[in-house]
Coordinates of C-alpha atoms in Angstrom, one line a residue:
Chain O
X29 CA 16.2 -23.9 13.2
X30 CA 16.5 -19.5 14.0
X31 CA 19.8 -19.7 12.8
X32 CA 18.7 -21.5 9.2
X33 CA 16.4 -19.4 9.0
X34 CA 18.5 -15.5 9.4
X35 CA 20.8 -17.0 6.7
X36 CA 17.9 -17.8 4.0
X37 CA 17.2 -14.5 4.5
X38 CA 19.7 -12.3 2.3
X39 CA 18.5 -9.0 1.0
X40 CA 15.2 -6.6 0.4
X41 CA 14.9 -7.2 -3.3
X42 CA 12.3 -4.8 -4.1
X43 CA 9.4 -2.4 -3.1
X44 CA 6.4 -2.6 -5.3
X45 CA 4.1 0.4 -6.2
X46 CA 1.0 0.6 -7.6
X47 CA 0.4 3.1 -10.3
X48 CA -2.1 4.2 -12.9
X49 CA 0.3 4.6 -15.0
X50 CA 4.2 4.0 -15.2
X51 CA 5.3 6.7 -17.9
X52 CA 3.2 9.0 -14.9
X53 CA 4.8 7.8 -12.1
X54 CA 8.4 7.3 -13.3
X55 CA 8.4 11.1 -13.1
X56 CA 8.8 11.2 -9.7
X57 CA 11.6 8.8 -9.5
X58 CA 13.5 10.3 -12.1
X59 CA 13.3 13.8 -11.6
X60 CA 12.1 14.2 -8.1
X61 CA 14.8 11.5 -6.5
X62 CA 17.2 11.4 -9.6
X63 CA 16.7 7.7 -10.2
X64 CA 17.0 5.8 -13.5
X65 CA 14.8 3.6 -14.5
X66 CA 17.0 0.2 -15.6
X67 CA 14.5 -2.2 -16.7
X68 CA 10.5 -1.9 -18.0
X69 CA 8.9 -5.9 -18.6
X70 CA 5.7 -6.9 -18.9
X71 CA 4.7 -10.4 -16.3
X72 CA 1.8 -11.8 -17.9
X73 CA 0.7 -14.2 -15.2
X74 CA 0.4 -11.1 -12.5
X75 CA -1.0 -8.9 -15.4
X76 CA 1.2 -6.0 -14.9
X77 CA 3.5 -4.1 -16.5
X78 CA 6.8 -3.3 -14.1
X79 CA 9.6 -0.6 -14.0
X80 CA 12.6 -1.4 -12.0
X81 CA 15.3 1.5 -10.6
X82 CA 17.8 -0.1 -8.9
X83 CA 19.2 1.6 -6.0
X84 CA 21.8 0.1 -3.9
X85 CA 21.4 -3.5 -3.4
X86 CA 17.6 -3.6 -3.6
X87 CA 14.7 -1.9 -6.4
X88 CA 11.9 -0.2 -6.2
X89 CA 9.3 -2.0 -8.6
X90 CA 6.6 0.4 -10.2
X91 CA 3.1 -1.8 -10.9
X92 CA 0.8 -0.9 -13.6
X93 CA -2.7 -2.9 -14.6
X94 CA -2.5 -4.6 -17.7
X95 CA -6.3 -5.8 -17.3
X96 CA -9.1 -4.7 -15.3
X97 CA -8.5 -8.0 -13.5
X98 CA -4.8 -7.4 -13.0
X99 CA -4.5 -7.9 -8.7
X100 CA -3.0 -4.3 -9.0
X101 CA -6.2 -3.0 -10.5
X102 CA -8.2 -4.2 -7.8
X103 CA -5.8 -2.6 -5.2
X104 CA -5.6 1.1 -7.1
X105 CA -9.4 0.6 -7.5
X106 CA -9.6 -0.1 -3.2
X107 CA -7.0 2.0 -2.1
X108 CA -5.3 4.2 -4.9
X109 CA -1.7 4.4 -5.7
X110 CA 0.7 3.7 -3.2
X111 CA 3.2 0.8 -1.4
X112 CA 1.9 -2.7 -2.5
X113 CA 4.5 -5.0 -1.3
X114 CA 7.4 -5.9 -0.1
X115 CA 10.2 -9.0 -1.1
X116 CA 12.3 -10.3 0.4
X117 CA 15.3 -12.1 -1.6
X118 CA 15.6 -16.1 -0.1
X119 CA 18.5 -18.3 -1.0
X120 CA 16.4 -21.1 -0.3
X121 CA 12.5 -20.6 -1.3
X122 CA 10.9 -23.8 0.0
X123 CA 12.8 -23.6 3.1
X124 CA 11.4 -20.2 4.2
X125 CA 7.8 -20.9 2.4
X126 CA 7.7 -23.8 5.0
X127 CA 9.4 -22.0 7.7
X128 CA 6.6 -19.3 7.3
X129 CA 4.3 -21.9 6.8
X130 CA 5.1 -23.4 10.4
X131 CA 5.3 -19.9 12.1
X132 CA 1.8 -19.3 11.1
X133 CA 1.6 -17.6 8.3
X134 CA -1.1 -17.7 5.6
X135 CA 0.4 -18.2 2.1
X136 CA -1.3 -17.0 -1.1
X137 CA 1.6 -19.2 -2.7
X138 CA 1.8 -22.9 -1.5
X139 CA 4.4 -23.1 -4.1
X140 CA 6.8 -21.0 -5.8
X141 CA 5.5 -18.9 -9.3
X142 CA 7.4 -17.0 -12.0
X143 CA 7.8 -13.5 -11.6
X144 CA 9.9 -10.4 -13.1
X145 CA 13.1 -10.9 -13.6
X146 CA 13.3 -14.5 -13.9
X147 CA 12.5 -15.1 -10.7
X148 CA 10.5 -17.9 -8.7
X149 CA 8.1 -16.2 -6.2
X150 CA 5.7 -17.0 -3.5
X151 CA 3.0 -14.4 -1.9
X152 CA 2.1 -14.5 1.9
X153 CA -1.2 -13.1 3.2
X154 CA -0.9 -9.9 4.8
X155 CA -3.3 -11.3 7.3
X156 CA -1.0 -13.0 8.9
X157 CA 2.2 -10.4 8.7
X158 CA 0.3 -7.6 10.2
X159 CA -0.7 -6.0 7.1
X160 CA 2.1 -6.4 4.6
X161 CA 1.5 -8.0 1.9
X162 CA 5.1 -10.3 2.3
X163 CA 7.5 -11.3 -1.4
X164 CA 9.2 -13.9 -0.9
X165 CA 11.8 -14.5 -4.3
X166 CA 15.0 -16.3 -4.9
X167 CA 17.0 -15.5 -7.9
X168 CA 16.6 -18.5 -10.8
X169 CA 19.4 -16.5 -13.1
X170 CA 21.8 -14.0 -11.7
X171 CA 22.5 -12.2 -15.2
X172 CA 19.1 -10.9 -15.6
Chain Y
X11 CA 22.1 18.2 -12.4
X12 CA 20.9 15.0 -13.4
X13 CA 24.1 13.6 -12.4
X14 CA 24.2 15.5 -9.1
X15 CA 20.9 13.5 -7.9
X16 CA 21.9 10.2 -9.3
X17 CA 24.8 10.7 -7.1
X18 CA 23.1 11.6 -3.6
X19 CA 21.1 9.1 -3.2
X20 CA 22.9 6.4 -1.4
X21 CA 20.4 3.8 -0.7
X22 CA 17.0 2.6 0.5
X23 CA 17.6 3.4 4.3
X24 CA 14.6 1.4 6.2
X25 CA 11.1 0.8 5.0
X26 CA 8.7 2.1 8.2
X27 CA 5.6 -0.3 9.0
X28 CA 3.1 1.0 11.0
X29 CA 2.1 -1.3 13.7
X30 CA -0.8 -1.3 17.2
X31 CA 1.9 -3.3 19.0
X32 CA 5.7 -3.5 18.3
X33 CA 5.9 -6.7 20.7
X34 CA 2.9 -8.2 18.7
X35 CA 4.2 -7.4 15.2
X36 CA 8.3 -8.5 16.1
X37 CA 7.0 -12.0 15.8
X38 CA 6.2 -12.3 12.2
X39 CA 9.7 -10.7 11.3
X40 CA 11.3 -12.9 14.6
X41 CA 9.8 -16.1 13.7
X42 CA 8.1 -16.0 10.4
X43 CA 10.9 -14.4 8.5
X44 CA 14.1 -14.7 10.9
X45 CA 15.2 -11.6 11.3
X46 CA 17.0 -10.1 14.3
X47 CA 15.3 -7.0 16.5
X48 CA 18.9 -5.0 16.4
X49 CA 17.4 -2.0 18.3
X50 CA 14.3 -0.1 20.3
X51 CA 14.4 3.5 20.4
X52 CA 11.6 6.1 20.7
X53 CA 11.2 9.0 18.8
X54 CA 9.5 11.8 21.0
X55 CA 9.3 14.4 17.9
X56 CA 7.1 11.6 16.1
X57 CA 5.3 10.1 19.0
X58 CA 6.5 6.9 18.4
X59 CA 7.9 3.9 19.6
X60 CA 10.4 2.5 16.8
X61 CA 11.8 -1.7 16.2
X62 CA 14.8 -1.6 13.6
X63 CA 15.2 -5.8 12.0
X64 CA 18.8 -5.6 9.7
X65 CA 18.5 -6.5 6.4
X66 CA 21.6 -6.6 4.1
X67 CA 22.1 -2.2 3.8
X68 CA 18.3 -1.6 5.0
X69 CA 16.3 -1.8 8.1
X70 CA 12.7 -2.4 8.7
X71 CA 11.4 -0.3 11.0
X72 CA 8.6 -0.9 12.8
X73 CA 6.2 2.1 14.3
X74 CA 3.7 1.9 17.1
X75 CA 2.2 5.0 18.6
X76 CA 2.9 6.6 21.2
X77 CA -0.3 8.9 22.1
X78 CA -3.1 9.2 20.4
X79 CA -2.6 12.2 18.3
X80 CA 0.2 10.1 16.9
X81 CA 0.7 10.5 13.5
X82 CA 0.9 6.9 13.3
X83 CA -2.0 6.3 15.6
X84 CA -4.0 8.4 12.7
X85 CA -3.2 6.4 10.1
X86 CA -3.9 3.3 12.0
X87 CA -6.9 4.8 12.8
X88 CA -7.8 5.3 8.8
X89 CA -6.0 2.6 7.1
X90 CA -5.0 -0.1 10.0
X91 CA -1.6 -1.8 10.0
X92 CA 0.5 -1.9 7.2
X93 CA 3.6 -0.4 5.3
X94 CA 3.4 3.5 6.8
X95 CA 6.5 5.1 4.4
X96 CA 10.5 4.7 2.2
X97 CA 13.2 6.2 3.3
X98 CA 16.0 7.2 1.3
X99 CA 19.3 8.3 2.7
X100 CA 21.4 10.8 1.1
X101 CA 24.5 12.5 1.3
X102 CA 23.1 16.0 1.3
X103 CA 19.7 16.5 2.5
X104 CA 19.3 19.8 2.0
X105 CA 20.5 19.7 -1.5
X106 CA 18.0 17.1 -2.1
X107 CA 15.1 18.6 -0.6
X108 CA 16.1 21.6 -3.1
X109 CA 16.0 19.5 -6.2
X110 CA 12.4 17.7 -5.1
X111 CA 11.4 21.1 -4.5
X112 CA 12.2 21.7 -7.8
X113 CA 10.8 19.1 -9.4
X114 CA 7.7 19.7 -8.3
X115 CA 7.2 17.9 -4.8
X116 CA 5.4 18.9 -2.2
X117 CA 7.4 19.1 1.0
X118 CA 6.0 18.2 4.6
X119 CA 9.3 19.6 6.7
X120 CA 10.6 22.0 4.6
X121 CA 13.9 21.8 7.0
X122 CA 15.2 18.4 7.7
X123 CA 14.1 17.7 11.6
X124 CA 15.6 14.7 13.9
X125 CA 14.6 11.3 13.5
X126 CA 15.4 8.0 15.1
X127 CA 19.2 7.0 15.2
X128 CA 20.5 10.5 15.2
X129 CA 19.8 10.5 11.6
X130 CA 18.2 14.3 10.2
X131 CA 15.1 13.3 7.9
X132 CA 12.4 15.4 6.1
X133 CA 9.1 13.9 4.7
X134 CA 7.7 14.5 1.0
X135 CA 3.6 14.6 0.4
X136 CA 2.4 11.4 -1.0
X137 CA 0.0 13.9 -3.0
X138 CA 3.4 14.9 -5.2
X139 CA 4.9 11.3 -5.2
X140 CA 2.3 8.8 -6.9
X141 CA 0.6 8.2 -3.1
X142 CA 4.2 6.8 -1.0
X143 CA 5.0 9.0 2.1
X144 CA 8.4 9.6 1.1
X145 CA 11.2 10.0 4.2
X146 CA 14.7 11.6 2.8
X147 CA 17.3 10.9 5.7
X148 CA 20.7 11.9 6.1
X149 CA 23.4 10.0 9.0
X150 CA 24.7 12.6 11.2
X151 CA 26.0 10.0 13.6
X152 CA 27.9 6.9 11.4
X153 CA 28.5 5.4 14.8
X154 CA 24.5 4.9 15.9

């Protein structure tokens, strides 16, 4: 079962940040760390608007409210900007949902939902990771 | 100089979590997620104790005090467990720390200092960086 699990496992896949606002925030990526910023899209079920700049094999993922009810307004409004969460690319999703599932951990996803990028992705409860609020994502269409 | 940033940064070098208890925390990253605890090293200059889990060209690295003027034990004390900084690694630190200086960021070490794995490292202010404690690290050591 351990070693199924270490191979599901393949990458980081993103960082996400919260921010007011992206055109604000992108600053600091491009000029500050020389970044670029490769990708901007909008994921209507999360109700945020995202910025990807890809560095190496993983992104960091810049998170801006689209509604006063977006789940990154509540968490600017809590704890201001900063580190939201982190993912974790899977090449098998429902594998390591139930793997997590088994090893105690709460999941705010029983089941996989569309994210950025075209890809399926499933929340777990930073109650039960030690404070991290844990991406899990596996990639539905490579050429996005 | 555009170009010369883009160029420096090399990748997303760990992600640092700050945790009460490394043996407590390993589990969730052990069992939950199947990753691999590939090394245990304190860093006496931080006051830390430090857990490094491969991923792909990253780490996790997990950070439990080691005293209680810690700067990890303060922000344990004020925000509990939970993602603690980025690190970036770079080619040429000091180069870098020159252009974030001159973009406008606020620098904690204004001269790189050691950090675990015989890397060099200097920390940028969340104030100047949209809220993220920002580690820039360079390998001294390719070997470690």
């Amino acid at each position: 079962m351990k070693a199924d699990r270490r191979k599901m496992l393949k990458k980081i896949d993103h960082i996400g940040i919260a921010v007011h606002s992206i055109d604000e925030a992108k600053k600091f990526y491009e000029e500050g760390l020389g970044l670029t910023c490769t990708r901007i899209e909008e994921v209507e079920s999360q109700k945020v608007r995202t910025a990807f700049f890809t560095l190496g094999e993983t992104h960091i993922e810049l998170l801006e409210p689209t509604a006063p009810d977006s789940p990154i307004a509540r968490f600017l409004e809590k704890r201001g900007e900063g580190i939201h969460h982190i993912a974790y690319q899977s090449d098998n999703l429902e594998k390591q949902l139930q793997q997590a599932r088994e090893n105690g951990c709460r999941l705010i996803n029983e089941q996989p939902v569309p994210g950025a990028v075209g890809k399926q992705v499933a929340f777990l409860h930073p109650k039960s990771t030690g404070g991290v609020l844990t991406e899990l994502c596996e990639i539905q269409n490579p050429e996005l």
